[in-house]
């Protein structure tokens, strides 16, 4: 799980350096493509032409949905847009390199974890403890490096309320579900499931904020549904 900890830090870096959110979301979806490529290289999987088309459709559909959801959030005032002076302080090239590295890291991490889970000599739970322990250590180191001053002043658990603990519990269950998906299905299947979840959460967000979905949003949702249902046929 160390790769995922590095991935999280990379994504924070690229999101702060690329002020064009649309570009960020479209480029970040390349992790689906990198997962497919690493599945061929590392696991020896075969992906036919129809499945490649479905993967490309999935990338396009998720990018359209996320871009439209972000635009709707700006219109309703739920996301604050940075001013031009703040944007000029960001390095577009640094952000581009980070988002590409995050996409590659995500693909490799998923495929490596799939190989590790499926070929592990230890039990499923023992292997999970080993993997998540290493990821937790890296995450803690990154947290103390980045937030050392805030932690020393307020303590590590400052701001932890009931909602935060519920989110931690959900994240824990999510990690276990991902491990089971990788063991009994695969990284590409996980990518489709995650993309479908993004579309569902975006639909809820649009109606939650009272914004009518646009043609771009509906088109992206339809493309994702078609890609998900067609890939395994």
PDB file of C-alpha atoms in Angstrom:
ATOM      1  CA  UNK A   1       0.000   0.000   0.000  1.00  0.00           C
ATOM      2  CA  UNK A   2       3.040   2.251   0.050  1.00  0.00           C
ATOM      3  CA  UNK A   3       2.457   3.085  -3.610  1.00  0.00           C
ATOM      4  CA  UNK A   4      -1.003   4.438  -2.782  1.00  0.00           C
ATOM      5  CA  UNK A   5       0.418   6.646  -0.049  1.00  0.00           C
ATOM      6  CA  UNK A   6       2.900   8.096  -2.538  1.00  0.00           C
ATOM      7  CA  UNK A   7       0.075   8.461  -5.039  1.00  0.00           C
ATOM      8  CA  UNK A   8      -2.009  10.501  -2.576  1.00  0.00           C
ATOM      9  CA  UNK A   9       0.868  12.896  -1.951  1.00  0.00           C
ATOM     10  CA  UNK A  10       1.487  13.207  -5.697  1.00  0.00           C
ATOM     11  CA  UNK A  11      -2.168  14.035  -6.362  1.00  0.00           C
ATOM     12  CA  UNK A  12      -2.145  16.754  -3.709  1.00  0.00           C
ATOM     13  CA  UNK A  13       0.910  18.205  -5.409  1.00  0.00           C
ATOM     14  CA  UNK A  14      -0.524  18.166  -8.926  1.00  0.00           C
ATOM     15  CA  UNK A  15      -3.908  19.563  -7.831  1.00  0.00           C
ATOM     16  CA  UNK A  16      -2.172  22.555  -6.268  1.00  0.00           C
ATOM     17  CA  UNK A  17      -0.016  23.223  -9.327  1.00  0.00           C
ATOM     18  CA  UNK A  18      -2.577  22.764 -12.124  1.00  0.00           C
ATOM     19  CA  UNK A  19      -5.218  25.470 -11.869  1.00  0.00           C
ATOM     20  CA  UNK A  20      -7.113  24.175 -14.916  1.00  0.00           C
ATOM     21  CA  UNK A  21      -9.294  21.589 -13.127  1.00  0.00           C
ATOM     22  CA  UNK A  22     -10.793  20.311 -16.399  1.00  0.00           C
ATOM     23  CA  UNK A  23      -7.335  19.444 -17.681  1.00  0.00           C
ATOM     24  CA  UNK A  24      -6.431  17.853 -14.353  1.00  0.00           C
ATOM     25  CA  UNK A  25      -9.440  15.532 -14.326  1.00  0.00           C
ATOM     26  CA  UNK A  26      -9.050  14.453 -17.953  1.00  0.00           C
ATOM     27  CA  UNK A  27      -5.341  13.748 -17.510  1.00  0.00           C
ATOM     28  CA  UNK A  28      -5.875  11.960 -14.192  1.00  0.00           C
ATOM     29  CA  UNK A  29      -8.154   9.429 -15.908  1.00  0.00           C
ATOM     30  CA  UNK A  30      -5.077   8.081 -17.700  1.00  0.00           C
ATOM     31  CA  UNK A  31      -4.602   5.894 -14.603  1.00  0.00           C
ATOM     32  CA  UNK A  32      -7.236   3.572 -16.102  1.00  0.00           C
ATOM     33  CA  UNK A  33      -5.159   3.220 -19.234  1.00  0.00           C
ATOM     34  CA  UNK A  34      -1.927   2.718 -17.292  1.00  0.00           C
ATOM     35  CA  UNK A  35      -3.579  -0.034 -15.223  1.00  0.00           C
ATOM     36  CA  UNK A  36      -4.513  -1.857 -18.422  1.00  0.00           C
ATOM     37  CA  UNK A  37      -0.983  -1.547 -19.811  1.00  0.00           C
ATOM     38  CA  UNK A  38       0.630  -2.783 -16.587  1.00  0.00           C
ATOM     39  CA  UNK A  39      -1.868  -5.668 -16.487  1.00  0.00           C
ATOM     40  CA  UNK A  40      -0.500  -6.800 -19.842  1.00  0.00           C
ATOM     41  CA  UNK A  41       3.158  -6.332 -18.863  1.00  0.00           C
ATOM     42  CA  UNK A  42       3.091  -7.650 -15.295  1.00  0.00           C
ATOM     43  CA  UNK A  43       0.215 -10.130 -15.277  1.00  0.00           C
ATOM     44  CA  UNK A  44       0.253 -11.201 -18.922  1.00  0.00           C
ATOM     45  CA  UNK A  45      -3.420 -10.381 -19.466  1.00  0.00           C
ATOM     46  CA  UNK A  46      -4.894 -10.053 -22.935  1.00  0.00           C
ATOM     47  CA  UNK A  47      -7.148  -7.139 -23.835  1.00  0.00           C
ATOM     48  CA  UNK A  48      -8.977  -7.262 -27.153  1.00  0.00           C
ATOM     49  CA  UNK A  49      -9.873  -4.341 -29.400  1.00  0.00           C
ATOM     50  CA  UNK A  50     -13.422  -4.009 -28.059  1.00  0.00           C
ATOM     51  CA  UNK A  51     -12.154  -3.824 -24.484  1.00  0.00           C
ATOM     52  CA  UNK A  52      -9.648  -1.108 -25.422  1.00  0.00           C
ATOM     53  CA  UNK A  53     -12.513   0.913 -26.902  1.00  0.00           C
ATOM     54  CA  UNK A  54     -14.494   0.437 -23.675  1.00  0.00           C
ATOM     55  CA  UNK A  55     -11.522   1.652 -21.635  1.00  0.00           C
ATOM     56  CA  UNK A  56     -11.211   4.783 -23.769  1.00  0.00           C
ATOM     57  CA  UNK A  57     -14.977   5.363 -23.467  1.00  0.00           C
ATOM     58  CA  UNK A  58     -14.682   5.012 -19.698  1.00  0.00           C
ATOM     59  CA  UNK A  59     -11.926   7.639 -19.539  1.00  0.00           C
ATOM     60  CA  UNK A  60     -13.942  10.060 -21.672  1.00  0.00           C
ATOM     61  CA  UNK A  61     -17.179   9.495 -19.771  1.00  0.00           C
ATOM     62  CA  UNK A  62     -15.706   9.956 -16.296  1.00  0.00           C
ATOM     63  CA  UNK A  63     -13.798  13.062 -17.405  1.00  0.00           C
ATOM     64  CA  UNK A  64     -17.000  14.627 -18.802  1.00  0.00           C
ATOM     65  CA  UNK A  65     -18.939  13.899 -15.609  1.00  0.00           C
ATOM     66  CA  UNK A  66     -16.245  15.222 -13.266  1.00  0.00           C
ATOM     67  CA  UNK A  67     -15.645  18.362 -15.318  1.00  0.00           C
ATOM     68  CA  UNK A  68     -19.366  19.127 -15.391  1.00  0.00           C
ATOM     69  CA  UNK A  69     -19.782  18.439 -11.659  1.00  0.00           C
ATOM     70  CA  UNK A  70     -16.911  20.816 -10.886  1.00  0.00           C
ATOM     71  CA  UNK A  71     -18.438  23.517 -13.109  1.00  0.00           C
ATOM     72  CA  UNK A  72     -21.803  23.101 -11.367  1.00  0.00           C
ATOM     73  CA  UNK A  73     -20.130  23.438  -7.964  1.00  0.00           C
ATOM     74  CA  UNK A  74     -18.521  26.711  -9.047  1.00  0.00           C
ATOM     75  CA  UNK A  75     -21.859  28.100 -10.235  1.00  0.00           C
ATOM     76  CA  UNK A  76     -23.532  27.284  -6.899  1.00  0.00           C
ATOM     77  CA  UNK A  77     -20.633  28.744  -4.911  1.00  0.00           C
ATOM     78  CA  UNK A  78     -19.554  25.458  -3.320  1.00  0.00           C
ATOM     79  CA  UNK A  79     -16.053  25.775  -4.761  1.00  0.00           C
ATOM     80  CA  UNK A  80     -14.009  28.952  -4.613  1.00  0.00           C
ATOM     81  CA  UNK A  81     -12.151  29.835  -7.797  1.00  0.00           C
ATOM     82  CA  UNK A  82      -8.654  31.185  -7.294  1.00  0.00           C
ATOM     83  CA  UNK A  83      -7.789  34.599  -8.635  1.00  0.00           C
ATOM     84  CA  UNK A  84      -5.437  35.105 -11.525  1.00  0.00           C
ATOM     85  CA  UNK A  85      -2.631  36.335  -9.235  1.00  0.00           C
ATOM     86  CA  UNK A  86      -2.842  33.125  -7.213  1.00  0.00           C
ATOM     87  CA  UNK A  87      -2.921  31.029 -10.360  1.00  0.00           C
ATOM     88  CA  UNK A  88       0.209  32.655 -11.678  1.00  0.00           C
ATOM     89  CA  UNK A  89       2.088  31.316  -8.655  1.00  0.00           C
ATOM     90  CA  UNK A  90       1.404  27.746  -9.734  1.00  0.00           C
ATOM     91  CA  UNK A  91       3.687  25.825 -12.026  1.00  0.00           C
ATOM     92  CA  UNK A  92       1.741  24.206 -14.838  1.00  0.00           C
ATOM     93  CA  UNK A  93       4.675  22.053 -15.906  1.00  0.00           C
ATOM     94  CA  UNK A  94       5.219  20.748 -12.372  1.00  0.00           C
ATOM     95  CA  UNK A  95       1.543  19.931 -12.055  1.00  0.00           C
ATOM     96  CA  UNK A  96       1.520  18.158 -15.422  1.00  0.00           C
ATOM     97  CA  UNK A  97       4.515  16.003 -14.487  1.00  0.00           C
ATOM     98  CA  UNK A  98       2.954  15.147 -11.122  1.00  0.00           C
ATOM     99  CA  UNK A  99      -0.439  14.194 -12.539  1.00  0.00           C
ATOM    100  CA  UNK A 100       1.163  11.966 -15.166  1.00  0.00           C
ATOM    101  CA  UNK A 101       3.367  10.369 -12.512  1.00  0.00           C
ATOM    102  CA  UNK A 102       0.307   9.879 -10.302  1.00  0.00           C
ATOM    103  CA  UNK A 103      -1.524   8.157 -13.151  1.00  0.00           C
ATOM    104  CA  UNK A 104       1.373   5.784 -13.810  1.00  0.00           C
ATOM    105  CA  UNK A 105       1.880   5.140 -10.095  1.00  0.00           C
ATOM    106  CA  UNK A 106      -1.813   4.378  -9.641  1.00  0.00           C
ATOM    107  CA  UNK A 107      -1.811   1.865 -12.479  1.00  0.00           C
ATOM    108  CA  UNK A 108       1.325   0.110 -11.281  1.00  0.00           C
ATOM    109  CA  UNK A 109       0.180   0.097  -7.637  1.00  0.00           C
ATOM    110  CA  UNK A 110      -3.109  -1.524  -8.546  1.00  0.00           C
ATOM    111  CA  UNK A 111      -1.526  -4.217 -10.699  1.00  0.00           C
ATOM    112  CA  UNK A 112       1.239  -4.918  -8.166  1.00  0.00           C
ATOM    113  CA  UNK A 113      -1.306  -5.208  -5.374  1.00  0.00           C
ATOM    114  CA  UNK A 114      -3.421  -7.547  -7.497  1.00  0.00           C
ATOM    115  CA  UNK A 115      -0.405  -9.771  -8.123  1.00  0.00           C
ATOM    116  CA  UNK A 116       0.535  -9.664  -4.452  1.00  0.00           C
ATOM    117  CA  UNK A 117      -2.972 -10.533  -3.242  1.00  0.00           C
ATOM    118  CA  UNK A 118      -3.575 -13.349  -5.731  1.00  0.00           C
ATOM    119  CA  UNK A 119      -0.182 -15.000  -5.296  1.00  0.00           C
ATOM    120  CA  UNK A 120       0.310 -14.449  -1.566  1.00  0.00           C
ATOM    121  CA  UNK A 121       1.458 -17.470   0.454  1.00  0.00           C
ATOM    122  CA  UNK A 122      -0.057 -16.082   3.645  1.00  0.00           C
ATOM    123  CA  UNK A 123      -3.761 -15.761   4.428  1.00  0.00           C
ATOM    124  CA  UNK A 124      -5.883 -12.992   2.935  1.00  0.00           C
ATOM    125  CA  UNK A 125      -6.097 -11.132   6.271  1.00  0.00           C
ATOM    126  CA  UNK A 126      -2.426 -11.582   7.117  1.00  0.00           C
ATOM    127  CA  UNK A 127      -1.416 -10.225   3.733  1.00  0.00           C
ATOM    128  CA  UNK A 128      -3.741  -7.245   4.180  1.00  0.00           C
ATOM    129  CA  UNK A 129      -2.252  -6.426   7.592  1.00  0.00           C
ATOM    130  CA  UNK A 130       1.254  -6.442   6.107  1.00  0.00           C
ATOM    131  CA  UNK A 131       0.298  -4.268   3.126  1.00  0.00           C
ATOM    132  CA  UNK A 132      -1.750  -1.688   5.011  1.00  0.00           C
ATOM    133  CA  UNK A 133       0.788  -1.447   7.821  1.00  0.00           C
ATOM    134  CA  UNK A 134       3.497  -0.364   5.396  1.00  0.00           C
ATOM    135  CA  UNK A 135       1.125   2.131   3.775  1.00  0.00           C
ATOM    136  CA  UNK A 136       0.112   3.546   7.158  1.00  0.00           C
ATOM    137  CA  UNK A 137       3.737   4.116   8.141  1.00  0.00           C
ATOM    138  CA  UNK A 138       4.452   6.031   4.928  1.00  0.00           C
ATOM    139  CA  UNK A 139       1.245   8.051   5.349  1.00  0.00           C
ATOM    140  CA  UNK A 140       2.201   8.968   8.916  1.00  0.00           C
ATOM    141  CA  UNK A 141       5.665  10.070   7.838  1.00  0.00           C
ATOM    142  CA  UNK A 142       4.181  12.218   5.067  1.00  0.00           C
ATOM    143  CA  UNK A 143       1.660  13.736   7.483  1.00  0.00           C
ATOM    144  CA  UNK A 144       4.289  14.693  10.054  1.00  0.00           C
ATOM    145  CA  UNK A 145       6.562  16.142   7.369  1.00  0.00           C
ATOM    146  CA  UNK A 146       3.793  18.262   5.847  1.00  0.00           C
ATOM    147  CA  UNK A 147       1.813  19.207   8.975  1.00  0.00           C
ATOM    148  CA  UNK A 148       4.534  19.121  11.627  1.00  0.00           C
ATOM    149  CA  UNK A 149       3.810  22.609  12.940  1.00  0.00           C
ATOM    150  CA  UNK A 150       0.030  22.133  13.191  1.00  0.00           C
ATOM    151  CA  UNK A 151       0.432  18.764  14.925  1.00  0.00           C
ATOM    152  CA  UNK A 152       2.917  20.157  17.462  1.00  0.00           C
ATOM    153  CA  UNK A 153       0.572  23.043  18.302  1.00  0.00           C
ATOM    154  CA  UNK A 154      -2.807  21.273  18.360  1.00  0.00           C
ATOM    155  CA  UNK A 155      -2.043  17.567  18.626  1.00  0.00           C
ATOM    156  CA  UNK A 156      -2.464  14.781  16.094  1.00  0.00           C
ATOM    157  CA  UNK A 157      -6.183  14.218  16.689  1.00  0.00           C
ATOM    158  CA  UNK A 158      -7.187  17.886  16.647  1.00  0.00           C
ATOM    159  CA  UNK A 159     -10.479  18.338  14.783  1.00  0.00           C
ATOM    160  CA  UNK A 160     -11.384  14.647  14.846  1.00  0.00           C
ATOM    161  CA  UNK A 161     -15.140  14.514  15.438  1.00  0.00           C
ATOM    162  CA  UNK A 162     -17.827  11.875  14.921  1.00  0.00           C
ATOM    163  CA  UNK A 163     -18.045  12.542  11.180  1.00  0.00           C
ATOM    164  CA  UNK A 164     -14.278  12.149  10.751  1.00  0.00           C
ATOM    165  CA  UNK A 165     -14.283   8.803  12.543  1.00  0.00           C
ATOM    166  CA  UNK A 166     -17.163   7.618  10.353  1.00  0.00           C
ATOM    167  CA  UNK A 167     -15.154   8.613   7.268  1.00  0.00           C
ATOM    168  CA  UNK A 168     -12.149   6.679   8.606  1.00  0.00           C
ATOM    169  CA  UNK A 169     -14.355   3.623   9.130  1.00  0.00           C
ATOM    170  CA  UNK A 170     -15.757   3.899   5.602  1.00  0.00           C
ATOM    171  CA  UNK A 171     -12.230   4.235   4.188  1.00  0.00           C
ATOM    172  CA  UNK A 172     -11.201   1.102   6.099  1.00  0.00           C
ATOM    173  CA  UNK A 173     -14.104  -0.898   4.714  1.00  0.00           C
ATOM    174  CA  UNK A 174     -13.351   0.513   1.260  1.00  0.00           C
ATOM    175  CA  UNK A 175      -9.786  -0.785   1.486  1.00  0.00           C
ATOM    176  CA  UNK A 176     -10.981  -4.265   2.408  1.00  0.00           C
ATOM    177  CA  UNK A 177     -13.466  -4.246  -0.471  1.00  0.00           C
ATOM    178  CA  UNK A 178     -10.710  -3.227  -2.881  1.00  0.00           C
ATOM    179  CA  UNK A 179      -8.513  -6.077  -1.674  1.00  0.00           C
ATOM    180  CA  UNK A 180     -11.347  -8.552  -2.258  1.00  0.00           C
ATOM    181  CA  UNK A 181     -12.016  -7.126  -5.720  1.00  0.00           C
ATOM    182  CA  UNK A 182      -8.346  -7.463  -6.635  1.00  0.00           C
ATOM    183  CA  UNK A 183      -8.233 -11.031  -5.321  1.00  0.00           C
ATOM    184  CA  UNK A 184     -11.382 -12.312  -7.029  1.00  0.00           C
ATOM    185  CA  UNK A 185     -11.593  -9.955 -10.036  1.00  0.00           C
ATOM    186  CA  UNK A 186      -8.793  -7.569 -11.048  1.00  0.00           C
ATOM    187  CA  UNK A 187      -7.415  -4.048 -11.307  1.00  0.00           C
ATOM    188  CA  UNK A 188      -9.316  -3.219 -14.478  1.00  0.00           C
ATOM    189  CA  UNK A 189     -12.575  -4.355 -12.871  1.00  0.00           C
ATOM    190  CA  UNK A 190     -11.767  -2.120  -9.897  1.00  0.00           C
ATOM    191  CA  UNK A 191     -11.249   0.776 -12.305  1.00  0.00           C
ATOM    192  CA  UNK A 192     -14.667   0.241 -13.842  1.00  0.00           C
ATOM    193  CA  UNK A 193     -16.296  -0.021 -10.410  1.00  0.00           C
ATOM    194  CA  UNK A 194     -14.571   3.155  -9.216  1.00  0.00           C
ATOM    195  CA  UNK A 195     -15.570   5.049 -12.362  1.00  0.00           C
ATOM    196  CA  UNK A 196     -19.173   3.933 -12.028  1.00  0.00           C
ATOM    197  CA  UNK A 197     -19.130   5.062  -8.386  1.00  0.00           C
ATOM    198  CA  UNK A 198     -17.800   8.470  -9.464  1.00  0.00           C
ATOM    199  CA  UNK A 199     -20.729   8.856 -11.855  1.00  0.00           C
ATOM    200  CA  UNK A 200     -23.249   7.850  -9.183  1.00  0.00           C
ATOM    201  CA  UNK A 201     -21.777  10.239  -6.610  1.00  0.00           C
ATOM    202  CA  UNK A 202     -21.697  13.022  -9.199  1.00  0.00           C
ATOM    203  CA  UNK A 203     -25.372  12.459  -9.996  1.00  0.00           C
ATOM    204  CA  UNK A 204     -26.194  12.722  -6.286  1.00  0.00           C
ATOM    205  CA  UNK A 205     -24.039  15.881  -6.020  1.00  0.00           C
ATOM    206  CA  UNK A 206     -25.800  17.553  -8.939  1.00  0.00           C
ATOM    207  CA  UNK A 207     -29.241  17.000  -7.445  1.00  0.00           C
ATOM    208  CA  UNK A 208     -27.984  17.747  -3.927  1.00  0.00           C
ATOM    209  CA  UNK A 209     -26.827  21.209  -5.018  1.00  0.00           C
ATOM    210  CA  UNK A 210     -29.967  21.796  -7.053  1.00  0.00           C
ATOM    211  CA  UNK A 211     -28.294  22.066 -10.461  1.00  0.00           C
ATOM    212  CA  UNK A 212     -29.949  20.554 -13.509  1.00  0.00           C
ATOM    213  CA  UNK A 213     -27.606  18.166 -15.377  1.00  0.00           C
ATOM    214  CA  UNK A 214     -26.366  19.425 -18.723  1.00  0.00           C
ATOM    215  CA  UNK A 215     -26.015  17.537 -21.971  1.00  0.00           C
ATOM    216  CA  UNK A 216     -22.314  17.040 -21.234  1.00  0.00           C
ATOM    217  CA  UNK A 217     -23.086  15.450 -17.862  1.00  0.00           C
ATOM    218  CA  UNK A 218     -25.779  13.145 -19.254  1.00  0.00           C
ATOM    219  CA  UNK A 219     -23.558  12.153 -22.185  1.00  0.00           C
ATOM    220  CA  UNK A 220     -20.676  11.296 -19.862  1.00  0.00           C
ATOM    221  CA  UNK A 221     -22.948   9.198 -17.631  1.00  0.00           C
ATOM    222  CA  UNK A 222     -24.356   7.283 -20.592  1.00  0.00           C
ATOM    223  CA  UNK A 223     -20.865   6.645 -21.977  1.00  0.00           C
ATOM    224  CA  UNK A 224     -19.703   5.221 -18.630  1.00  0.00           C
ATOM    225  CA  UNK A 225     -22.749   2.946 -18.323  1.00  0.00           C
ATOM    226  CA  UNK A 226     -22.269   1.668 -21.878  1.00  0.00           C
ATOM    227  CA  UNK A 227     -18.554   1.068 -21.307  1.00  0.00           C
ATOM    228  CA  UNK A 228     -19.169  -0.793 -18.019  1.00  0.00           C
ATOM    229  CA  UNK A 229     -21.860  -3.042 -19.458  1.00  0.00           C
ATOM    230  CA  UNK A 230     -20.060  -3.724 -22.742  1.00  0.00           C
ATOM    231  CA  UNK A 231     -16.540  -4.484 -21.454  1.00  0.00           C
ATOM    232  CA  UNK A 232     -17.341  -7.970 -20.163  1.00  0.00           C
ATOM    233  CA  UNK A 233     -19.562  -9.045 -23.059  1.00  0.00           C
TER     234      UNK A 233
END
